[in-house]
XYZ file of C-alpha atoms in Angstrom:
350
model
C 140.550 109.716 30.841
C 139.087 106.768 32.139
C 135.846 107.046 34.341
C 136.349 106.065 37.906
C 134.130 102.998 38.869
C 133.239 102.335 42.732
C 135.117 99.082 43.605
C 131.752 97.295 44.691
C 130.004 97.986 41.394
C 129.614 95.391 38.901
C 131.985 95.321 35.874
C 130.528 96.867 32.910
C 130.401 94.441 29.961
C 129.468 95.257 26.276
C 128.167 92.413 24.008
C 128.609 93.968 20.648
C 126.610 91.928 17.760
C 127.041 93.471 14.358
C 125.717 90.369 12.390
C 122.014 90.597 13.658
C 119.231 91.670 11.116
C 116.837 92.880 13.847
C 117.016 93.106 17.492
C 116.182 90.219 19.708
C 115.196 89.364 23.305
C 114.867 86.237 25.494
C 111.137 85.695 24.690
C 112.178 85.049 20.989
C 114.114 82.012 22.147
C 110.466 80.581 22.853
C 108.477 82.063 20.112
C 110.820 80.153 17.327
C 112.987 81.439 14.500
C 115.952 82.775 16.193
C 119.550 81.372 15.505
C 121.472 79.254 17.713
C 124.070 81.946 17.972
C 121.639 84.623 19.154
C 120.088 82.219 21.576
C 123.443 81.366 22.976
C 124.334 84.822 23.353
C 121.083 85.684 25.223
C 121.472 82.488 27.549
C 124.894 83.550 28.526
C 124.101 87.164 29.278
C 121.181 86.156 31.120
C 123.496 83.556 33.497
C 125.646 86.521 34.228
C 123.458 89.584 34.502
C 123.371 89.477 38.534
C 127.123 89.372 38.289
C 127.948 92.088 35.912
C 126.350 95.130 34.229
C 125.821 93.682 30.663
C 124.792 95.862 27.542
C 123.867 94.272 24.540
C 124.491 96.291 21.312
C 122.486 94.588 18.250
C 122.614 95.693 14.620
C 118.937 95.928 13.582
C 117.556 97.058 16.925
C 115.827 100.500 16.818
C 115.346 101.125 20.335
C 116.694 100.658 23.692
C 115.060 98.093 26.155
C 115.654 96.450 29.631
C 115.919 92.704 29.635
C 116.814 89.756 32.022
C 119.754 89.625 29.411
C 120.789 92.994 30.337
C 120.178 96.521 28.698
C 119.699 96.020 24.742
C 120.587 98.981 22.719
C 121.039 99.850 19.072
C 124.619 99.162 17.653
C 124.609 102.833 16.684
C 124.332 103.818 20.597
C 127.955 101.968 21.409
C 129.824 105.234 21.863
C 127.372 106.956 23.753
C 126.909 104.863 26.775
C 130.127 105.197 28.584
C 133.399 103.075 29.102
C 133.162 99.429 29.381
C 135.989 96.775 31.056
C 135.419 94.374 28.458
C 134.045 94.260 25.003
C 132.788 91.062 23.482
C 132.286 90.870 20.092
C 130.157 88.299 17.978
C 132.036 86.645 14.817
C 133.209 89.997 12.953
C 136.803 90.323 13.573
C 137.162 93.498 11.517
C 134.693 95.279 13.849
C 136.911 93.987 17.031
C 139.937 95.616 15.310
C 138.068 98.505 14.769
C 137.115 98.742 18.427
C 140.494 98.155 19.586
C 141.536 101.437 18.031
C 138.934 103.149 19.296
C 139.317 101.655 23.013
C 143.151 100.713 23.318
C 142.642 100.168 26.900
C 139.566 98.088 27.009
C 139.759 94.261 27.099
C 138.301 93.280 23.617
C 136.987 89.462 23.012
C 135.965 88.104 19.616
C 133.381 85.455 20.386
C 133.586 83.156 17.478
C 130.767 80.977 16.509
C 131.900 79.679 12.957
C 134.754 78.554 11.011
C 136.275 81.539 9.086
C 136.361 80.969 5.166
C 139.853 81.224 3.151
C 139.486 84.949 2.545
C 139.816 85.746 6.364
C 143.110 83.771 6.789
C 144.882 87.210 7.686
C 142.627 87.757 10.659
C 144.969 85.547 13.107
C 148.032 87.855 12.874
C 145.829 91.073 13.083
C 143.894 89.984 15.980
C 147.281 88.623 17.761
C 148.861 92.169 17.160
C 145.945 93.813 18.465
C 145.906 91.802 21.637
C 142.549 90.501 21.246
C 141.618 87.002 22.749
C 139.476 84.817 20.684
C 136.470 82.856 22.647
C 135.889 79.363 20.778
C 132.783 77.419 21.491
C 134.631 73.913 21.324
C 138.162 72.345 21.655
C 137.444 71.169 18.002
C 136.770 74.566 16.884
C 139.933 75.926 18.493
C 142.137 73.421 17.156
C 140.713 73.803 13.712
C 141.251 77.576 14.120
C 144.722 77.258 14.906
C 145.394 74.685 12.192
C 143.528 77.148 9.715
C 145.860 80.257 10.994
C 149.198 78.600 11.624
C 150.780 78.669 14.972
C 152.795 81.917 14.592
C 149.805 83.644 13.408
C 147.094 82.660 16.156
C 145.891 85.070 18.719
C 145.266 83.610 22.334
C 142.473 81.356 22.404
C 140.040 80.221 25.126
C 137.186 77.557 24.954
C 133.737 78.004 26.658
C 131.130 75.785 25.380
C 127.665 77.216 24.277
C 125.062 76.406 27.150
C 122.156 74.100 27.603
C 119.039 75.350 29.655
C 119.674 73.802 33.420
C 116.291 72.150 33.197
C 116.566 69.900 30.065
C 116.106 66.527 31.377
C 114.730 63.274 29.902
C 110.923 62.624 30.814
C 108.403 59.745 30.224
C 107.283 60.925 27.072
C 106.782 57.866 24.840
C 109.007 57.809 21.539
C 107.607 56.975 18.043
C 110.171 54.409 16.563
C 109.364 55.426 13.239
C 109.593 59.157 13.558
C 113.129 60.899 12.886
C 113.795 64.415 13.336
C 115.861 67.018 11.623
C 116.069 70.408 13.594
C 118.505 72.775 11.839
C 118.492 75.289 9.181
C 118.534 73.628 5.505
C 122.027 74.727 4.713
C 123.109 72.306 7.192
C 123.095 69.405 4.996
C 119.216 69.079 4.784
C 119.604 68.193 0.849
C 121.900 65.175 1.710
C 119.567 64.246 4.903
C 116.676 64.179 2.208
C 118.675 61.539 0.140
C 119.587 59.586 2.996
C 116.073 59.431 4.320
C 114.731 58.553 0.767
C 117.245 55.438 0.942
C 116.248 54.543 4.105
C 112.449 54.388 3.430
C 112.886 52.069 0.327
C 113.648 49.534 3.186
C 111.267 50.989 6.089
C 108.432 52.733 4.170
C 106.896 53.347 7.694
C 109.474 55.980 8.556
C 108.777 59.603 8.576
C 111.178 62.530 8.855
C 110.016 65.587 10.860
C 111.782 68.896 9.793
C 111.884 71.909 12.243
C 113.234 74.868 10.034
C 114.292 77.904 12.014
C 113.193 79.760 8.984
C 116.019 82.427 8.910
C 117.934 81.198 5.484
C 116.267 80.131 2.529
C 118.256 77.295 1.002
C 117.874 74.762 -2.298
C 117.339 71.240 -0.861
C 116.331 69.466 -3.979
C 113.306 67.203 -4.113
C 111.322 66.422 -0.870
C 111.061 62.562 -0.059
C 107.662 61.120 0.807
C 107.203 60.840 4.512
C 108.866 64.371 5.271
C 106.501 66.634 7.452
C 107.487 70.350 7.704
C 107.330 71.824 11.216
C 108.536 74.989 10.269
C 109.952 77.516 12.909
C 109.015 76.018 16.485
C 108.956 77.762 19.836
C 111.633 76.338 21.589
C 109.452 74.260 24.115
C 107.676 72.776 21.413
C 111.107 71.934 19.509
C 111.916 70.128 22.859
C 108.508 68.328 22.842
C 109.455 66.901 19.228
C 112.962 65.988 20.300
C 111.256 63.601 23.156
C 108.919 61.945 20.606
C 111.243 61.138 18.210
C 113.346 58.075 17.971
C 116.274 60.002 17.084
C 117.783 63.450 15.814
C 118.523 62.468 12.146
C 121.771 64.164 11.454
C 124.164 62.160 9.284
C 125.189 64.651 6.756
C 128.885 64.931 5.855
C 129.130 68.205 4.398
C 128.262 70.932 7.115
C 130.906 71.159 10.090
C 129.416 72.457 13.253
C 131.605 74.350 15.572
C 129.191 73.235 18.463
C 125.876 72.090 17.392
C 123.724 73.122 20.029
C 120.481 71.140 18.847
C 122.465 68.008 19.155
C 123.651 68.704 22.717
C 119.883 69.699 23.434
C 118.709 66.260 21.886
C 120.987 64.244 24.279
C 120.045 66.196 27.223
C 116.591 65.060 26.864
C 117.583 61.620 26.447
C 117.300 61.243 22.353
C 119.868 59.575 20.542
C 121.597 61.629 17.730
C 122.749 60.049 14.379
C 125.796 61.945 13.156
C 128.827 61.510 11.024
C 131.848 60.623 12.907
C 134.780 63.033 12.331
C 132.815 66.221 10.874
C 133.575 69.294 12.932
C 132.779 69.113 16.614
C 130.430 65.953 16.237
C 132.478 63.752 18.268
C 133.125 66.285 21.051
C 129.487 67.373 21.500
C 127.930 63.615 20.658
C 130.796 61.908 22.638
C 128.981 58.479 22.750
C 130.513 56.422 20.001
C 127.203 54.523 19.646
C 125.776 57.641 17.942
C 128.399 57.843 15.238
C 128.001 56.436 11.843
C 129.671 56.913 8.340
C 127.264 59.317 6.471
C 128.149 58.011 3.389
C 127.382 54.420 4.049
C 123.319 53.737 3.661
C 123.729 50.269 5.010
C 125.357 51.393 8.435
C 122.716 53.874 8.576
C 119.914 51.605 8.085
C 121.331 49.099 10.566
C 121.731 51.819 13.264
C 117.987 53.087 12.655
C 116.621 49.727 13.017
C 118.492 48.736 16.270
C 117.291 51.924 17.879
C 113.915 51.316 16.620
C 113.826 48.212 18.654
C 115.876 49.418 21.703
C 117.215 52.965 21.637
C 120.154 53.595 23.642
C 120.273 55.572 26.799
C 121.911 59.104 26.383
C 122.178 61.944 28.807
C 123.356 65.757 28.659
C 127.059 66.640 29.154
C 127.153 68.483 32.540
C 129.866 70.708 31.072
C 127.076 72.210 28.905
C 124.667 73.187 31.354
C 124.007 77.170 31.648
C 125.282 77.151 35.184
C 128.616 75.814 34.230
C 128.983 77.718 31.271
C 128.170 81.080 33.237
C 130.900 80.249 35.808
C 133.487 79.833 33.134
C 132.567 83.002 31.638
C 132.312 84.760 35.080
C 135.990 83.505 35.880
C 137.126 84.760 32.467
C 135.619 88.321 32.811
C 137.105 88.604 36.277
C 140.465 87.714 35.121
C 143.580 89.675 34.402
C 142.690 89.802 30.888
C 139.607 91.756 31.679
C 140.690 93.889 34.478
C 144.224 94.996 33.033
C 142.288 95.586 29.507
C 144.941 92.873 28.097
C 144.212 89.674 26.191
C 145.779 86.680 27.494
C 145.020 82.939 27.461
C 143.133 81.814 30.832
C 142.917 78.183 31.322
C 139.386 76.715 31.802
């Protein structure tokens, strides 16, 4: 029997993260080394905690802890903490299906931050049959997921962007016209970025490339060109300071497709232009200014754009739709919708 909750009590929401290697909390965003998915989950939870009763179950967490993002618990505590109106599962569709069998009357969402691999093609029909709504982090992400699964096997999809801090704005920090910045995990095309930078430096030997690596994944990137400076895993405020100083975020790689690309949105929010490969993943949706798109396979176009920006960088701004206040509003609307109240997944228009 479902427990009776007083009408004025906030709805109980469970965030289930079966992917994390260790427990994490909001201070970890500032100390560095936290992945973009974990940072996004924490920011959204913190934006909702005054409106909902949030419990966050994390794989790798060993003890319960109260946070501004909610109550943080070991994943193994999930069945011992009572009933929830909604469960939000991070990335693992098979975990969402298991929870559906265990909690048939609870609304279950799959919050997807990745493009599924070919071996996951059967996930669509299974999620659709189970009545599980999938949250995608961009419209590009949703469209590509639907194309991958096929119209008949696509479950209900809903798009909510990843959030930017509300206070990220341009300031008066002077930019170094010769300093480029790469600020992602090395598996996101760093080997190609090194090759592009080496080609650039043959023409502009004063250029430097600062590399901020969150450090959660080791990856072979080949030879390191001259002029590369490794910054390591940076606290988020320090990463933002490096963004403000750089002439651009240098990311014209052509291999890794972002579902959102939070660092791209953050750079634009502080006024730093981003050099991205046009047509790859969500690049054009998140970096919507066409002046920031290039053909990443064309060294001459990259050189031309870098030269132009060294002389006169474009004025860029953050997208208001990415602000935490707006993203939290979208989440609150979804969680209060009939999909959550009735325990049924259905598409909810933004």
